[in-house]
Short mmCIF file of C-alpha atoms in Angstrom, two decimals:
data_model
loop_
_atom_site.label_atom_id
_atom_site.label_comp_id
_atom_site.label_asym_id
_atom_site.label_seq_id
_atom_site.Cartn_x
_atom_site.Cartn_y
_atom_site.Cartn_z
CA UNK B 27 -44.71 -98.94 10.11
CA UNK B 28 -48.72 -97.79 9.68
CA UNK B 29 -49.23 -99.68 13.08
CA UNK B 30 -46.36 -97.67 15.22
CA UNK B 31 -47.87 -94.23 13.80
CA UNK B 32 -51.44 -95.19 14.50
CA UNK B 33 -50.27 -95.98 18.32
CA UNK B 34 -48.31 -92.44 18.77
CA UNK B 35 -51.29 -90.55 18.85
CA UNK B 36 -52.53 -92.64 21.97
CA UNK B 37 -49.56 -92.59 24.07
CA UNK B 38 -49.23 -89.11 23.80
CA UNK B 39 -53.06 -88.50 24.92
CA UNK B 40 -52.41 -91.73 27.53
CA UNK B 41 -49.14 -89.11 28.25
CA UNK B 42 -50.95 -86.00 28.82
CA UNK B 43 -53.83 -87.28 30.77
CA UNK B 44 -51.26 -89.33 33.30
CA UNK B 45 -49.56 -85.77 33.57
CA UNK B 46 -52.19 -83.84 34.06
CA UNK B 47 -53.43 -85.83 36.86
CA UNK B 48 -50.10 -86.35 38.62
CA UNK B 49 -49.69 -82.55 38.54
CA UNK B 50 -53.39 -82.28 40.62
CA UNK B 51 -52.18 -84.85 42.85
CA UNK B 52 -48.36 -83.20 43.64
CA UNK B 53 -50.61 -80.08 44.44
CA UNK B 54 -52.58 -81.94 47.42
CA UNK B 55 -48.88 -83.43 48.22
CA UNK B 56 -47.88 -80.20 48.51
CA UNK B 57 -50.59 -78.84 50.34
CA UNK B 58 -50.43 -81.95 53.39
CA UNK B 59 -47.28 -81.91 53.58
CA UNK B 60 -47.18 -77.96 54.80
CA UNK B 61 -49.61 -78.38 56.92
CA UNK B 62 -47.76 -81.10 58.92
CA UNK B 63 -45.10 -79.04 60.63
CA UNK B 64 -41.79 -81.07 59.60
CA UNK B 65 -39.50 -82.81 62.28
CA UNK B 66 -35.59 -82.50 62.73
CA UNK B 67 -34.80 -86.16 61.15
CA UNK B 68 -31.00 -86.66 61.18
CA UNK B 69 -28.48 -89.63 61.51
CA UNK B 70 -28.89 -89.79 65.24
CA UNK B 71 -33.04 -89.59 64.99
CA UNK B 72 -32.96 -93.50 63.20
CA UNK B 73 -33.92 -95.86 64.52
CA UNK B 74 -32.29 -99.00 64.00
CA UNK B 75 -31.83 -101.85 66.86
CA UNK B 76 -30.17 -104.81 63.77
CA UNK B 77 -27.20 -103.17 62.69
CA UNK B 78 -23.96 -102.53 65.10
CA UNK B 79 -24.44 -99.04 67.03
CA UNK B 80 -22.98 -95.57 66.13
CA UNK B 81 -20.18 -93.87 68.37
CA UNK B 82 -23.11 -92.51 70.15
CA UNK B 83 -25.44 -95.43 70.44
CA UNK B 84 -23.09 -97.41 72.37
CA UNK B 85 -22.90 -94.26 74.93
CA UNK B 86 -26.21 -93.67 75.13
CA UNK B 87 -26.59 -98.02 75.35
CA UNK B 88 -23.94 -97.58 78.51
CA UNK B 89 -24.66 -96.83 82.26
CA UNK B 90 -21.25 -95.62 82.81
CA UNK B 91 -21.37 -92.67 80.10
CA UNK B 92 -24.92 -91.13 81.44
CA UNK B 93 -23.31 -87.73 81.61
CA UNK B 94 -20.47 -87.55 78.65
CA UNK B 95 -23.83 -88.23 76.67
CA UNK B 96 -25.87 -85.35 78.60
CA UNK B 97 -22.95 -83.09 77.72
CA UNK B 98 -22.42 -84.02 74.43
CA UNK B 99 -26.41 -83.54 73.78
CA UNK B 100 -25.55 -80.10 75.99
CA UNK B 101 -22.55 -79.12 73.33
CA UNK B 102 -24.81 -80.27 70.22
CA UNK B 103 -22.05 -82.84 69.41
CA UNK B 104 -24.89 -85.77 68.98
CA UNK B 105 -25.43 -85.22 65.05
CA UNK B 106 -21.39 -84.74 64.41
CA UNK B 107 -20.52 -88.02 65.80
CA UNK B 108 -23.33 -90.00 64.64
CA UNK B 109 -22.34 -89.39 60.95
CA UNK B 110 -20.31 -91.55 59.04
CA UNK B 111 -16.84 -91.12 60.48
CA UNK B 112 -14.17 -92.90 61.33
CA UNK B 113 -14.11 -91.41 64.63
CA UNK B 114 -12.30 -92.71 67.92
CA UNK B 115 -13.95 -91.74 70.68
CA UNK B 116 -12.15 -91.83 74.13
CA UNK B 117 -15.08 -91.67 76.60
CA UNK B 118 -14.95 -90.91 80.27
CA UNK B 119 -16.88 -92.73 82.79
CA UNK B 120 -19.27 -91.08 85.14
CA UNK B 121 -16.42 -92.09 87.92
CA UNK B 122 -13.83 -90.15 85.94
CA UNK B 123 -15.75 -87.23 85.14
CA UNK B 124 -16.72 -87.18 89.54
CA UNK B 125 -13.39 -86.71 89.94
CA UNK B 126 -12.88 -83.41 88.18
CA UNK B 127 -12.79 -80.56 91.23
CA UNK B 128 -16.86 -80.11 92.71
CA UNK B 129 -19.09 -78.19 90.28
CA UNK B 130 -16.53 -78.20 87.55
CA UNK B 131 -19.01 -80.78 85.47
CA UNK B 132 -22.27 -78.35 86.41
CA UNK B 133 -20.33 -75.12 85.30
CA UNK B 134 -19.47 -76.67 81.62
CA UNK B 135 -22.87 -77.81 81.45
CA UNK B 136 -23.98 -74.36 81.49
CA UNK B 137 -25.20 -72.33 78.26
CA UNK B 138 -22.48 -69.68 78.85
CA UNK B 139 -19.58 -71.76 78.89
CA UNK B 140 -20.86 -73.94 75.37
CA UNK B 141 -17.52 -72.86 74.05
CA UNK B 142 -15.54 -74.78 76.78
CA UNK B 143 -17.06 -78.07 76.81
CA UNK B 144 -17.10 -78.19 73.02
CA UNK B 145 -13.54 -77.55 73.20
CA UNK B 146 -12.92 -80.00 76.24
CA UNK B 147 -15.78 -82.78 74.52
CA UNK B 148 -13.07 -82.51 71.27
CA UNK B 149 -10.41 -83.56 72.40
CA UNK B 150 -12.09 -86.87 73.12
CA UNK B 151 -12.34 -86.90 69.65
CA UNK B 152 -9.85 -88.70 66.97
CA UNK B 153 -11.07 -88.29 63.47
CA UNK B 154 -9.44 -92.00 61.97
CA UNK B 155 -10.83 -95.42 63.57
CA UNK B 156 -7.96 -96.25 65.37
CA UNK B 157 -7.54 -100.00 66.16
CA UNK B 158 -5.95 -101.19 69.71
CA UNK B 159 -2.33 -102.34 68.07
CA UNK B 160 -2.47 -98.45 66.51
CA UNK B 161 -0.88 -96.92 69.89
CA UNK B 162 3.13 -96.46 70.36
CA UNK B 163 5.02 -95.23 72.93
CA UNK B 164 5.53 -91.15 72.15
CA UNK B 165 3.00 -91.33 69.84
CA UNK B 166 1.39 -87.62 69.25
CA UNK B 167 -2.57 -87.35 68.01
CA UNK B 168 -4.19 -84.85 66.92
CA UNK B 169 -7.13 -84.38 68.39
CA UNK B 170 -10.62 -82.58 67.10
CA UNK B 171 -9.98 -79.88 68.99
CA UNK B 172 -6.81 -79.34 67.49
CA UNK B 173 -4.57 -79.84 70.18
CA UNK B 174 -2.58 -83.09 70.68
CA UNK B 175 -2.39 -85.67 73.00
CA UNK B 176 0.32 -87.68 73.65
CA UNK B 177 0.42 -91.17 73.89
CA UNK B 178 2.29 -94.09 76.52
CA UNK B 179 2.40 -97.87 76.75
CA UNK B 180 4.17 -99.78 78.96
CA UNK B 181 3.50 -103.62 80.05
CA UNK B 182 0.82 -103.41 76.90
CA UNK B 183 -1.21 -100.49 78.80
CA UNK B 184 -2.12 -96.96 76.68
CA UNK B 185 -2.17 -94.19 79.05
CA UNK B 186 -2.99 -90.89 77.93
CA UNK B 187 -1.46 -87.78 78.38
CA UNK B 188 0.55 -89.18 81.23
CA UNK B 189 -3.21 -90.67 83.63
CA UNK B 190 -6.14 -91.00 81.79
CA UNK B 191 -5.60 -95.82 80.81
CA UNK B 192 -8.23 -97.45 77.93
CA UNK B 193 -10.23 -99.50 80.47
CA UNK B 194 -11.70 -101.57 77.14
CA UNK B 195 -12.32 -101.41 73.87
CA UNK B 196 -15.92 -101.33 71.73
CA UNK B 197 -16.43 -101.35 68.00
CA UNK B 198 -18.76 -98.40 66.56
CA UNK B 199 -20.48 -98.66 63.15
CA UNK B 200 -18.85 -95.43 62.85
CA UNK B 201 -15.60 -96.32 64.45
CA UNK B 202 -14.25 -97.14 68.15
CA UNK B 203 -15.00 -96.28 71.56
CA UNK B 204 -12.15 -96.47 74.39
CA UNK B 205 -13.65 -96.32 77.87
CA UNK B 206 -11.10 -94.49 79.98
CA UNK B 207 -10.87 -93.99 83.74
CA UNK B 208 -10.02 -89.90 83.51
CA UNK B 209 -10.89 -87.12 81.81
CA UNK B 210 -8.77 -85.25 79.26
CA UNK B 211 -7.98 -81.62 79.28
CA UNK B 212 -6.98 -80.23 76.45
CA UNK B 213 -4.16 -77.87 77.27
CA UNK B 214 -4.72 -74.14 77.20
CA UNK B 215 -4.68 -72.09 74.16
#
């Protein structure tokens, strides 16, 4: 017991010195940090070439989805779709987007029409990872923008809103991406 009592003052002094040294280094650390500008870091900025790609990185790695990726960036949806999800993304190809009336994509990409662009893009997203065997003829899916989309299945082929066909599916770390051959246009509100 006497040994324990004689060690306590030594520990108290060591603790006090340690705390004083740490508080000094915190000040230096804070000063250094405040001098360096902060870089915005979100999920989309995480560098990871080993793990499975999220839905956004799947689209970014596809040469057939460059217009879609540009639209996601313009609409400010990259961070949202890089989060945990799960999401089902119906991703129209560049060719599908070219089928829209001339100038439609360029018009949607203007800052003045960002709300319309967000609405169209959110109509391509469902919150949940819908596996290929989930789709049934006559299903109605409520998309992220709040509008409904109709699913038709005939001879094993899935059609969305009567015109967009699922061409392929790509699993992602936070959901699944379905490549589609037409753009899904939300119903007028």
